[in-house]
Amino acid sequence: MTDTETILKNTLVNFHKLTDAEFNDFLKITKFKKLKKKEFLLESGHYNPGILFITKGIIGLYEIINTKEVYTSFFLSSDFASEITSLASQKTSTKSMIAITDAEGFYIKRSDLLQLYDKSASFERLGRKLLEHLLSEQHKFTSMLTSLKPEDRYKYILKNNPELIKRIPLQYLASYMGVARETLSRIRKRSL
Amino acid sequence: MTDTETILKNTLVNFHKLTDAEFNDFLKITKFKKLKKKEFLLESGHYNPGILFITKGIIGLYEIINTKEVYTSFFLSSDFASEITSLASQKTSTKSMIAITDAEGFYIKRSDLLQLYDKSASFERLGRKLLEHLLSEQHKFTSMLTSLKPEDRYKYILKNNPELIKRIPLQYLASYMGVARETLSRIRKRSL
DNA sequence: TTCATTTTGTGACGATAGTCACATTATTCC
DNA sequence: GGAATAATGTGACTATCGTCACAAAATGAA
């Protein structure tokens, strides 16, 4: 098994135990994918959802709202980059996923993922647990947004997800935090 | 089958088809529960998670952040009121669920729910699909928060979830929207 | 029904974030 | 390496929101 495969396996198993055979089934439907910076993993208006287990780089998820790009998630190594609405609904996506740096990882097409769910209840359970985790995180993020003012949001992210502060371009991070880019620039200056 | 049971069945089936036998298994572990206004469905610090399928009334989910109650969700009829973090993690909850009006519905204990998942992959799938739906909604809510200013958030909720505007006390709604209660009071006045 | 309590409304004011304009750095790509 | 392009920084100003204090209204309990 390659290093990256081991990382993938550990990540999966962390959600739910898989047999070797099951893990191999998973690997089989996976395709190693490389993205250049600014390349799309998903383009709004298109229907090509899937999941990328990231082994290198960063993927950003954004949506155009009132002509502005609003970033709602960033995915780093060992994350499953996905857009849940189009994955779940079979509709074209209103959001886009783009490589913020060169990135690579294991890609699974939606159709293959669904087959996997049919094949074994283990995968279904893994999926459920992963979703529980993601929903829990998303709730945390939401209450952070509603209860903290911009500067405290910055400190919160610095503490809980310092990679984002280090690696995400300021303007994208600003939209993610719900502030103007100038405001984030000033917060950052004050926090030195 | 009673009226409320029919509503429950329709709601479940909307996520994933169940056989009559499966639905009966579900019903069996369910206990009809009534809550008086201000009664807790879950108390922070306690470990008693479960899900309430609401047939009447409203449940609110909140968390104390810097001595303030921050409401993060409201559940109405046909919703599954739950606190995903404690459901998924087996830890005591940092959040509380409280009846905002008198409320009632079908209650399922976490342990019974897990047994159900073991019993049949249908339930696991239902759970997965429900979670996908919830996560998708939560993402929508998050981007609404980050991209709209308070007055537009109010209009958004008025359009997409008018029941909340009508039925949730202003101060709770304000924390949910991430604004001071005075601000929401003024927004409401302007919007008449 | 009445009194106590809780919730909501409102004015004044200060703090803070947003906007616009432009300067300064970084980055990209020949 | 250097020009073009993109991203970030910064000042000035404005709009908006939060806070505090208190009034009014609604709700709940006896």
PDB file of N, CA and C in Angstrom, chain B residues 10-98:
ATOM      1  N   ASN B  10     -44.987   9.471   6.234  1.00  0.00           N
ATOM      2  CA  ASN B  10     -44.748  10.233   4.998  1.00  0.00           C
ATOM      3  C   ASN B  10     -43.412  10.958   5.033  1.00  0.00           C
ATOM      4  N   THR B  11     -43.109  11.488   6.202  1.00  0.00           N
ATOM      5  CA  THR B  11     -41.845  12.222   6.323  1.00  0.00           C
ATOM      6  C   THR B  11     -40.654  11.293   6.143  1.00  0.00           C
ATOM      7  N   LEU B  12     -40.724  10.156   6.795  1.00  0.00           N
ATOM      8  CA  LEU B  12     -39.638   9.186   6.682  1.00  0.00           C
ATOM      9  C   LEU B  12     -39.478   8.711   5.246  1.00  0.00           C
ATOM     10  N   VAL B  13     -40.605   8.316   4.662  1.00  0.00           N
ATOM     11  CA  VAL B  13     -40.585   7.755   3.309  1.00  0.00           C
ATOM     12  C   VAL B  13     -40.049   8.768   2.305  1.00  0.00           C
ATOM     13  N   ASN B  14     -40.256  10.024   2.636  1.00  0.00           N
ATOM     14  CA  ASN B  14     -39.744  11.069   1.767  1.00  0.00           C
ATOM     15  C   ASN B  14     -38.219  11.022   1.661  1.00  0.00           C
ATOM     16  N   PHE B  15     -37.586  10.518   2.694  1.00  0.00           N
ATOM     17  CA  PHE B  15     -36.129  10.383   2.648  1.00  0.00           C
ATOM     18  C   PHE B  15     -35.716   9.043   2.066  1.00  0.00           C
ATOM     19  N   HIS B  16     -36.423   7.996   2.497  1.00  0.00           N
ATOM     20  CA  HIS B  16     -36.103   6.669   1.965  1.00  0.00           C
ATOM     21  C   HIS B  16     -37.271   5.729   2.206  1.00  0.00           C
ATOM     22  N   LYS B  17     -37.578   4.965   1.175  1.00  0.00           N
ATOM     23  CA  LYS B  17     -38.709   4.033   1.239  1.00  0.00           C
ATOM     24  C   LYS B  17     -38.499   2.992   2.325  1.00  0.00           C
ATOM     25  N   LEU B  18     -39.553   2.777   3.119  1.00  0.00           N
ATOM     26  CA  LEU B  18     -39.519   1.744   4.147  1.00  0.00           C
ATOM     27  C   LEU B  18     -40.658   0.768   3.911  1.00  0.00           C
ATOM     28  N   THR B  19     -40.430  -0.483   4.236  1.00  0.00           N
ATOM     29  CA  THR B  19     -41.542  -1.434   4.184  1.00  0.00           C
ATOM     30  C   THR B  19     -42.444  -1.174   5.381  1.00  0.00           C
ATOM     31  N   ASP B  20     -43.640  -1.744   5.350  1.00  0.00           N
ATOM     32  CA  ASP B  20     -44.551  -1.577   6.484  1.00  0.00           C
ATOM     33  C   ASP B  20     -43.939  -2.146   7.754  1.00  0.00           C
ATOM     34  N   ALA B  21     -43.260  -3.296   7.584  1.00  0.00           N
ATOM     35  CA  ALA B  21     -42.620  -3.921   8.746  1.00  0.00           C
ATOM     36  C   ALA B  21     -41.559  -3.006   9.334  1.00  0.00           C
ATOM     37  N   GLU B  22     -40.780  -2.399   8.449  1.00  0.00           N
ATOM     38  CA  GLU B  22     -39.737  -1.485   8.931  1.00  0.00           C
ATOM     39  C   GLU B  22     -40.333  -0.282   9.655  1.00  0.00           C
ATOM     40  N   PHE B  23     -41.376   0.263   9.049  1.00  0.00           N
ATOM     41  CA  PHE B  23     -42.002   1.409   9.713  1.00  0.00           C
ATOM     42  C   PHE B  23     -42.525   1.023  11.094  1.00  0.00           C
ATOM     43  N   ASN B  24     -43.064  -0.186  11.185  1.00  0.00           N
ATOM     44  CA  ASN B  24     -43.551  -0.635  12.484  1.00  0.00           C
ATOM     45  C   ASN B  24     -42.415  -0.805  13.495  1.00  0.00           C
ATOM     46  N   ASP B  25     -41.289  -1.286  13.015  1.00  0.00           N
ATOM     47  CA  ASP B  25     -40.119  -1.372  13.898  1.00  0.00           C
ATOM     48  C   ASP B  25     -39.749   0.012  14.425  1.00  0.00           C
ATOM     49  N   PHE B  26     -39.848   0.974  13.522  1.00  0.00           N
ATOM     50  CA  PHE B  26     -39.519   2.340  13.909  1.00  0.00           C
ATOM     51  C   PHE B  26     -40.494   2.829  14.979  1.00  0.00           C
ATOM     52  N   LEU B  27     -41.771   2.657  14.670  1.00  0.00           N
ATOM     53  CA  LEU B  27     -42.815   3.105  15.596  1.00  0.00           C
ATOM     54  C   LEU B  27     -42.650   2.482  16.977  1.00  0.00           C
ATOM     55  N   LYS B  28     -42.231   1.230  16.972  1.00  0.00           N
ATOM     56  CA  LYS B  28     -42.139   0.478  18.218  1.00  0.00           C
ATOM     57  C   LYS B  28     -41.162   1.118  19.211  1.00  0.00           C
ATOM     58  N   ILE B  29     -40.055   1.637  18.712  1.00  0.00           N
ATOM     59  CA  ILE B  29     -39.048   2.183  19.625  1.00  0.00           C
ATOM     60  C   ILE B  29     -39.325   3.643  19.992  1.00  0.00           C
ATOM     61  N   THR B  30     -40.370   4.124  19.426  1.00  0.00           N
ATOM     62  CA  THR B  30     -40.743   5.509  19.589  1.00  0.00           C
ATOM     63  C   THR B  30     -41.647   5.656  20.810  1.00  0.00           C
ATOM     64  N   LYS B  31     -41.506   6.781  21.498  1.00  0.00           N
ATOM     65  CA  LYS B  31     -42.402   7.000  22.633  1.00  0.00           C
ATOM     66  C   LYS B  31     -43.020   8.385  22.485  1.00  0.00           C
ATOM     67  N   PHE B  32     -44.318   8.450  22.581  1.00  0.00           N
ATOM     68  CA  PHE B  32     -44.947   9.752  22.405  1.00  0.00           C
ATOM     69  C   PHE B  32     -44.638  10.614  23.615  1.00  0.00           C
ATOM     70  N   LYS B  33     -44.208  11.814  23.343  1.00  0.00           N
ATOM     71  CA  LYS B  33     -43.713  12.665  24.427  1.00  0.00           C
ATOM     72  C   LYS B  33     -44.348  14.043  24.332  1.00  0.00           C
ATOM     73  N   LYS B  34     -44.735  14.560  25.485  1.00  0.00           N
ATOM     74  CA  LYS B  34     -45.291  15.916  25.520  1.00  0.00           C
ATOM     75  C   LYS B  34     -44.407  16.796  26.385  1.00  0.00           C
ATOM     76  N   LEU B  35     -44.207  17.990  25.920  1.00  0.00           N
ATOM     77  CA  LEU B  35     -43.394  18.943  26.671  1.00  0.00           C
ATOM     78  C   LEU B  35     -44.182  20.221  26.883  1.00  0.00           C
ATOM     79  N   LYS B  36     -44.110  20.713  28.126  1.00  0.00           N
ATOM     80  CA  LYS B  36     -44.692  22.017  28.409  1.00  0.00           C
ATOM     81  C   LYS B  36     -43.709  23.088  27.962  1.00  0.00           C
ATOM     82  N   LYS B  37     -44.213  24.237  27.624  1.00  0.00           N
ATOM     83  CA  LYS B  37     -43.365  25.372  27.298  1.00  0.00           C
ATOM     84  C   LYS B  37     -42.271  25.547  28.355  1.00  0.00           C
ATOM     85  N   LYS B  38     -41.062  25.760  27.893  1.00  0.00           N
ATOM     86  CA  LYS B  38     -39.872  25.956  28.751  1.00  0.00           C
ATOM     87  C   LYS B  38     -39.347  24.676  29.386  1.00  0.00           C
ATOM     88  N   GLU B  39     -39.934  23.537  29.017  1.00  0.00           N
ATOM     89  CA  GLU B  39     -39.410  22.278  29.504  1.00  0.00           C
ATOM     90  C   GLU B  39     -38.240  21.873  28.601  1.00  0.00           C
ATOM     91  N   PHE B  40     -37.230  21.233  29.194  1.00  0.00           N
ATOM     92  CA  PHE B  40     -36.049  20.835  28.422  1.00  0.00           C
ATOM     93  C   PHE B  40     -36.234  19.476  27.754  1.00  0.00           C
ATOM     94  N   LEU B  41     -35.788  19.408  26.517  1.00  0.00           N
ATOM     95  CA  LEU B  41     -35.709  18.118  25.841  1.00  0.00           C
ATOM     96  C   LEU B  41     -34.302  17.568  26.015  1.00  0.00           C
ATOM     97  N   LEU B  42     -33.370  18.480  26.207  1.00  0.00           N
ATOM     98  CA  LEU B  42     -31.959  18.111  26.445  1.00  0.00           C
ATOM     99  C   LEU B  42     -31.348  19.239  27.266  1.00  0.00           C
ATOM    100  N   GLU B  43     -30.643  18.862  28.338  1.00  0.00           N
ATOM    101  CA  GLU B  43     -30.019  19.906  29.156  1.00  0.00           C
ATOM    102  C   GLU B  43     -28.512  19.846  29.017  1.00  0.00           C
ATOM    103  N   SER B  44     -27.901  20.996  28.843  1.00  0.00           N
ATOM    104  CA  SER B  44     -26.448  21.019  28.675  1.00  0.00           C
ATOM    105  C   SER B  44     -25.788  20.409  29.901  1.00  0.00           C
ATOM    106  N   GLY B  45     -24.721  19.671  29.656  1.00  0.00           N
ATOM    107  CA  GLY B  45     -24.038  19.002  30.747  1.00  0.00           C
ATOM    108  C   GLY B  45     -24.568  17.596  30.993  1.00  0.00           C
ATOM    109  N   HIS B  46     -25.749  17.342  30.459  1.00  0.00           N
ATOM    110  CA  HIS B  46     -26.349  16.022  30.640  1.00  0.00           C
ATOM    111  C   HIS B  46     -26.072  15.150  29.427  1.00  0.00           C
ATOM    112  N   TYR B  47     -26.255  13.857  29.669  1.00  0.00           N
ATOM    113  CA  TYR B  47     -26.139  12.945  28.547  1.00  0.00           C
ATOM    114  C   TYR B  47     -27.455  12.214  28.346  1.00  0.00           C
ATOM    115  N   ASN B  48     -28.273  12.773  27.522  1.00  0.00           N
ATOM    116  CA  ASN B  48     -29.555  12.113  27.257  1.00  0.00           C
ATOM    117  C   ASN B  48     -30.050  12.463  25.864  1.00  0.00           C
ATOM    118  N   PRO B  49     -29.179  12.242  24.891  1.00  0.00           N
ATOM    119  CA  PRO B  49     -29.597  12.659  23.568  1.00  0.00           C
ATOM    120  C   PRO B  49     -30.619  11.704  22.972  1.00  0.00           C
ATOM    121  N   GLY B  50     -31.329  12.247  22.032  1.00  0.00           N
ATOM    122  CA  GLY B  50     -32.338  11.487  21.319  1.00  0.00           C
ATOM    123  C   GLY B  50     -32.899  12.403  20.267  1.00  0.00           C
ATOM    124  N   ILE B  51     -33.870  11.888  19.552  1.00  0.00           N
ATOM    125  CA  ILE B  51     -34.485  12.672  18.497  1.00  0.00           C
ATOM    126  C   ILE B  51     -35.969  12.783  18.782  1.00  0.00           C
ATOM    127  N   LEU B  52     -36.504  13.960  18.576  1.00  0.00           N
ATOM    128  CA  LEU B  52     -37.952  14.115  18.691  1.00  0.00           C
ATOM    129  C   LEU B  52     -38.521  14.500  17.335  1.00  0.00           C
ATOM    130  N   PHE B  53     -39.345  13.628  16.797  1.00  0.00           N
ATOM    131  CA  PHE B  53     -40.087  13.990  15.592  1.00  0.00           C
ATOM    132  C   PHE B  53     -41.279  14.804  16.058  1.00  0.00           C
ATOM    133  N   ILE B  54     -41.303  16.054  15.680  1.00  0.00           N
ATOM    134  CA  ILE B  54     -42.292  16.963  16.236  1.00  0.00           C
ATOM    135  C   ILE B  54     -43.624  16.900  15.491  1.00  0.00           C
ATOM    136  N   THR B  55     -44.687  16.748  16.244  1.00  0.00           N
ATOM    137  CA  THR B  55     -46.012  16.786  15.630  1.00  0.00           C
ATOM    138  C   THR B  55     -46.758  18.057  16.025  1.00  0.00           C
ATOM    139  N   LYS B  56     -46.265  18.714  17.050  1.00  0.00           N
ATOM    140  CA  LYS B  56     -46.910  19.946  17.495  1.00  0.00           C
ATOM    141  C   LYS B  56     -45.921  20.806  18.269  1.00  0.00           C
ATOM    142  N   GLY B  57     -45.940  22.104  18.034  1.00  0.00           N
ATOM    143  CA  GLY B  57     -45.109  22.995  18.823  1.00  0.00           C
ATOM    144  C   GLY B  57     -43.734  23.270  18.226  1.00  0.00           C
ATOM    145  N   ILE B  58     -42.891  23.906  19.025  1.00  0.00           N
ATOM    146  CA  ILE B  58     -41.562  24.324  18.577  1.00  0.00           C
ATOM    147  C   ILE B  58     -40.512  23.987  19.620  1.00  0.00           C
ATOM    148  N   ILE B  59     -39.411  23.455  19.145  1.00  0.00           N
ATOM    149  CA  ILE B  59     -38.254  23.203  20.001  1.00  0.00           C
ATOM    150  C   ILE B  59     -37.115  24.106  19.534  1.00  0.00           C
ATOM    151  N   GLY B  60     -36.403  24.685  20.486  1.00  0.00           N
ATOM    152  CA  GLY B  60     -35.251  25.513  20.148  1.00  0.00           C
ATOM    153  C   GLY B  60     -33.974  24.873  20.666  1.00  0.00           C
ATOM    154  N   LEU B  61     -32.915  25.029  19.891  1.00  0.00           N
ATOM    155  CA  LEU B  61     -31.605  24.503  20.277  1.00  0.00           C
ATOM    156  C   LEU B  61     -30.695  25.686  20.533  1.00  0.00           C
ATOM    157  N   TYR B  62     -30.118  25.760  21.722  1.00  0.00           N
ATOM    158  CA  TYR B  62     -29.233  26.887  22.001  1.00  0.00           C
ATOM    159  C   TYR B  62     -28.018  26.458  22.784  1.00  0.00           C
ATOM    160  N   GLU B  63     -27.106  27.385  22.865  1.00  0.00           N
ATOM    161  CA  GLU B  63     -25.827  27.154  23.514  1.00  0.00           C
ATOM    162  C   GLU B  63     -25.489  28.437  24.257  1.00  0.00           C
ATOM    163  N   ILE B  64     -24.849  28.290  25.413  1.00  0.00           N
ATOM    164  CA  ILE B  64     -24.411  29.497  26.138  1.00  0.00           C
ATOM    165  C   ILE B  64     -23.010  29.852  25.647  1.00  0.00           C
ATOM    166  N   ILE B  65     -22.872  31.036  25.077  1.00  0.00           N
ATOM    167  CA  ILE B  65     -21.556  31.504  24.635  1.00  0.00           C
ATOM    168  C   ILE B  65     -21.320  32.870  25.263  1.00  0.00           C
ATOM    169  N   ASN B  66     -20.273  32.985  26.065  1.00  0.00           N
ATOM    170  CA  ASN B  66     -19.995  34.214  26.807  1.00  0.00           C
ATOM    171  C   ASN B  66     -21.229  34.701  27.583  1.00  0.00           C
ATOM    172  N   THR B  67     -21.789  33.825  28.332  1.00  0.00           N
ATOM    173  CA  THR B  67     -22.954  34.084  29.196  1.00  0.00           C
ATOM    174  C   THR B  67     -24.259  34.378  28.441  1.00  0.00           C
ATOM    175  N   LYS B  68     -24.197  34.325  27.117  1.00  0.00           N
ATOM    176  CA  LYS B  68     -25.426  34.595  26.372  1.00  0.00           C
ATOM    177  C   LYS B  68     -25.987  33.335  25.715  1.00  0.00           C
ATOM    178  N   GLU B  69     -27.305  33.243  25.716  1.00  0.00           N
ATOM    179  CA  GLU B  69     -27.944  32.137  25.000  1.00  0.00           C
ATOM    180  C   GLU B  69     -27.912  32.420  23.509  1.00  0.00           C
ATOM    181  N   VAL B  70     -27.266  31.542  22.773  1.00  0.00           N
ATOM    182  CA  VAL B  70     -27.240  31.686  21.318  1.00  0.00           C
ATOM    183  C   VAL B  70     -28.045  30.556  20.702  1.00  0.00           C
ATOM    184  N   TYR B  71     -29.152  30.924  20.084  1.00  0.00           N
ATOM    185  CA  TYR B  71     -29.987  29.914  19.437  1.00  0.00           C
ATOM    186  C   TYR B  71     -29.420  29.585  18.066  1.00  0.00           C
ATOM    187  N   THR B  72     -29.300  28.276  17.785  1.00  0.00           N
ATOM    188  CA  THR B  72     -28.722  27.878  16.500  1.00  0.00           C
ATOM    189  C   THR B  72     -29.701  27.125  15.613  1.00  0.00           C
ATOM    190  N   SER B  73     -30.775  26.629  16.181  1.00  0.00           N
ATOM    191  CA  SER B  73     -31.801  25.968  15.369  1.00  0.00           C
ATOM    192  C   SER B  73     -33.156  26.062  16.040  1.00  0.00           C
ATOM    193  N   PHE B  74     -34.171  26.054  15.195  1.00  0.00           N
ATOM    194  CA  PHE B  74     -35.540  25.909  15.674  1.00  0.00           C
ATOM    195  C   PHE B  74     -36.182  24.765  14.911  1.00  0.00           C
ATOM    196  N   PHE B  75     -36.934  23.945  15.620  1.00  0.00           N
ATOM    197  CA  PHE B  75     -37.585  22.802  14.992  1.00  0.00           C
ATOM    198  C   PHE B  75     -39.092  22.941  15.104  1.00  0.00           C
ATOM    199  N   LEU B  76     -39.755  22.770  13.973  1.00  0.00           N
ATOM    200  CA  LEU B  76     -41.216  22.887  13.915  1.00  0.00           C
ATOM    201  C   LEU B  76     -41.826  21.530  13.578  1.00  0.00           C
ATOM    202  N   SER B  77     -43.139  21.510  13.389  1.00  0.00           N
ATOM    203  CA  SER B  77     -43.828  20.266  13.047  1.00  0.00           C
ATOM    204  C   SER B  77     -43.181  19.580  11.838  1.00  0.00           C
ATOM    205  N   SER B  78     -43.051  18.260  11.958  1.00  0.00           N
ATOM    206  CA  SER B  78     -42.448  17.409  10.930  1.00  0.00           C
ATOM    207  C   SER B  78     -40.928  17.507  10.859  1.00  0.00           C
ATOM    208  N   ASP B  79     -40.328  18.269  11.765  1.00  0.00           N
ATOM    209  CA  ASP B  79     -38.867  18.275  11.858  1.00  0.00           C
ATOM    210  C   ASP B  79     -38.404  17.235  12.875  1.00  0.00           C
ATOM    211  N   PHE B  80     -37.165  16.794  12.686  1.00  0.00           N
ATOM    212  CA  PHE B  80     -36.531  15.941  13.683  1.00  0.00           C
ATOM    213  C   PHE B  80     -35.651  16.825  14.566  1.00  0.00           C
ATOM    214  N   ALA B  81     -36.119  17.107  15.755  1.00  0.00           N
ATOM    215  CA  ALA B  81     -35.333  17.944  16.663  1.00  0.00           C
ATOM    216  C   ALA B  81     -34.204  17.100  17.244  1.00  0.00           C
ATOM    217  N   SER B  82     -32.975  17.553  17.049  1.00  0.00           N
ATOM    218  CA  SER B  82     -31.844  16.772  17.537  1.00  0.00           C
ATOM    219  C   SER B  82     -30.626  17.655  17.715  1.00  0.00           C
ATOM    220  N   GLU B  83     -29.684  17.171  18.499  1.00  0.00           N
ATOM    221  CA  GLU B  83     -28.415  17.869  18.685  1.00  0.00           C
ATOM    222  C   GLU B  83     -27.353  16.876  18.222  1.00  0.00           C
ATOM    223  N   ILE B  84     -26.863  17.127  17.013  1.00  0.00           N
ATOM    224  CA  ILE B  84     -26.058  16.115  16.334  1.00  0.00           C
ATOM    225  C   ILE B  84     -24.746  15.804  17.031  1.00  0.00           C
ATOM    226  N   THR B  85     -24.135  16.805  17.667  1.00  0.00           N
ATOM    227  CA  THR B  85     -22.816  16.572  18.258  1.00  0.00           C
ATOM    228  C   THR B  85     -22.869  15.521  19.362  1.00  0.00           C
ATOM    229  N   SER B  86     -23.841  15.653  20.253  1.00  0.00           N
ATOM    230  CA  SER B  86     -23.912  14.666  21.331  1.00  0.00           C
ATOM    231  C   SER B  86     -24.482  13.342  20.817  1.00  0.00           C
ATOM    232  N   LEU B  87     -25.320  13.401  19.807  1.00  0.00           N
ATOM    233  CA  LEU B  87     -25.841  12.162  19.218  1.00  0.00           C
ATOM    234  C   LEU B  87     -24.710  11.342  18.611  1.00  0.00           C
ATOM    235  N   ALA B  88     -23.776  12.033  17.970  1.00  0.00           N
ATOM    236  CA  ALA B  88     -22.727  11.332  17.239  1.00  0.00           C
ATOM    237  C   ALA B  88     -21.540  10.979  18.123  1.00  0.00           C
ATOM    238  N   SER B  89     -21.351  11.733  19.195  1.00  0.00           N
ATOM    239  CA  SER B  89     -20.074  11.606  19.887  1.00  0.00           C
ATOM    240  C   SER B  89     -20.125  10.863  21.206  1.00  0.00           C
ATOM    241  N   GLN B  90     -21.325  10.660  21.723  1.00  0.00           N
ATOM    242  CA  GLN B  90     -21.420   9.952  23.004  1.00  0.00           C
ATOM    243  C   GLN B  90     -20.973  10.816  24.178  1.00  0.00           C
ATOM    244  N   LYS B  91     -20.743  12.104  23.897  1.00  0.00           N
ATOM    245  CA  LYS B  91     -20.346  12.994  24.992  1.00  0.00           C
ATOM    246  C   LYS B  91     -21.568  13.726  25.560  1.00  0.00           C
ATOM    247  N   THR B  92     -21.407  14.312  26.735  1.00  0.00           N
ATOM    248  CA  THR B  92     -22.479  15.149  27.255  1.00  0.00           C
ATOM    249  C   THR B  92     -22.586  16.373  26.350  1.00  0.00           C
ATOM    250  N   SER B  93     -23.765  16.919  26.300  1.00  0.00           N
ATOM    251  CA  SER B  93     -24.007  18.012  25.371  1.00  0.00           C
ATOM    252  C   SER B  93     -23.621  19.358  25.964  1.00  0.00           C
ATOM    253  N   THR B  94     -23.091  20.232  25.139  1.00  0.00           N
ATOM    254  CA  THR B  94     -22.841  21.609  25.577  1.00  0.00           C
ATOM    255  C   THR B  94     -24.052  22.468  25.246  1.00  0.00           C
ATOM    256  N   LYS B  95     -25.000  21.873  24.532  1.00  0.00           N
ATOM    257  CA  LYS B  95     -26.174  22.627  24.118  1.00  0.00           C
ATOM    258  C   LYS B  95     -27.418  22.147  24.845  1.00  0.00           C
ATOM    259  N   SER B  96     -28.457  22.931  24.770  1.00  0.00           N
ATOM    260  CA  SER B  96     -29.732  22.555  25.351  1.00  0.00           C
ATOM    261  C   SER B  96     -30.826  22.645  24.306  1.00  0.00           C
ATOM    262  N   MET B  97     -31.822  21.789  24.466  1.00  0.00           N
ATOM    263  CA  MET B  97     -33.018  21.884  23.625  1.00  0.00           C
ATOM    264  C   MET B  97     -34.184  22.155  24.552  1.00  0.00           C
ATOM    265  N   ILE B  98     -34.965  23.148  24.193  1.00  0.00           N
ATOM    266  CA  ILE B  98     -36.045  23.567  25.076  1.00  0.00           C
ATOM    267  C   ILE B  98     -37.320  23.784  24.263  1.00  0.00           C
TER     268      ILE B  98
END
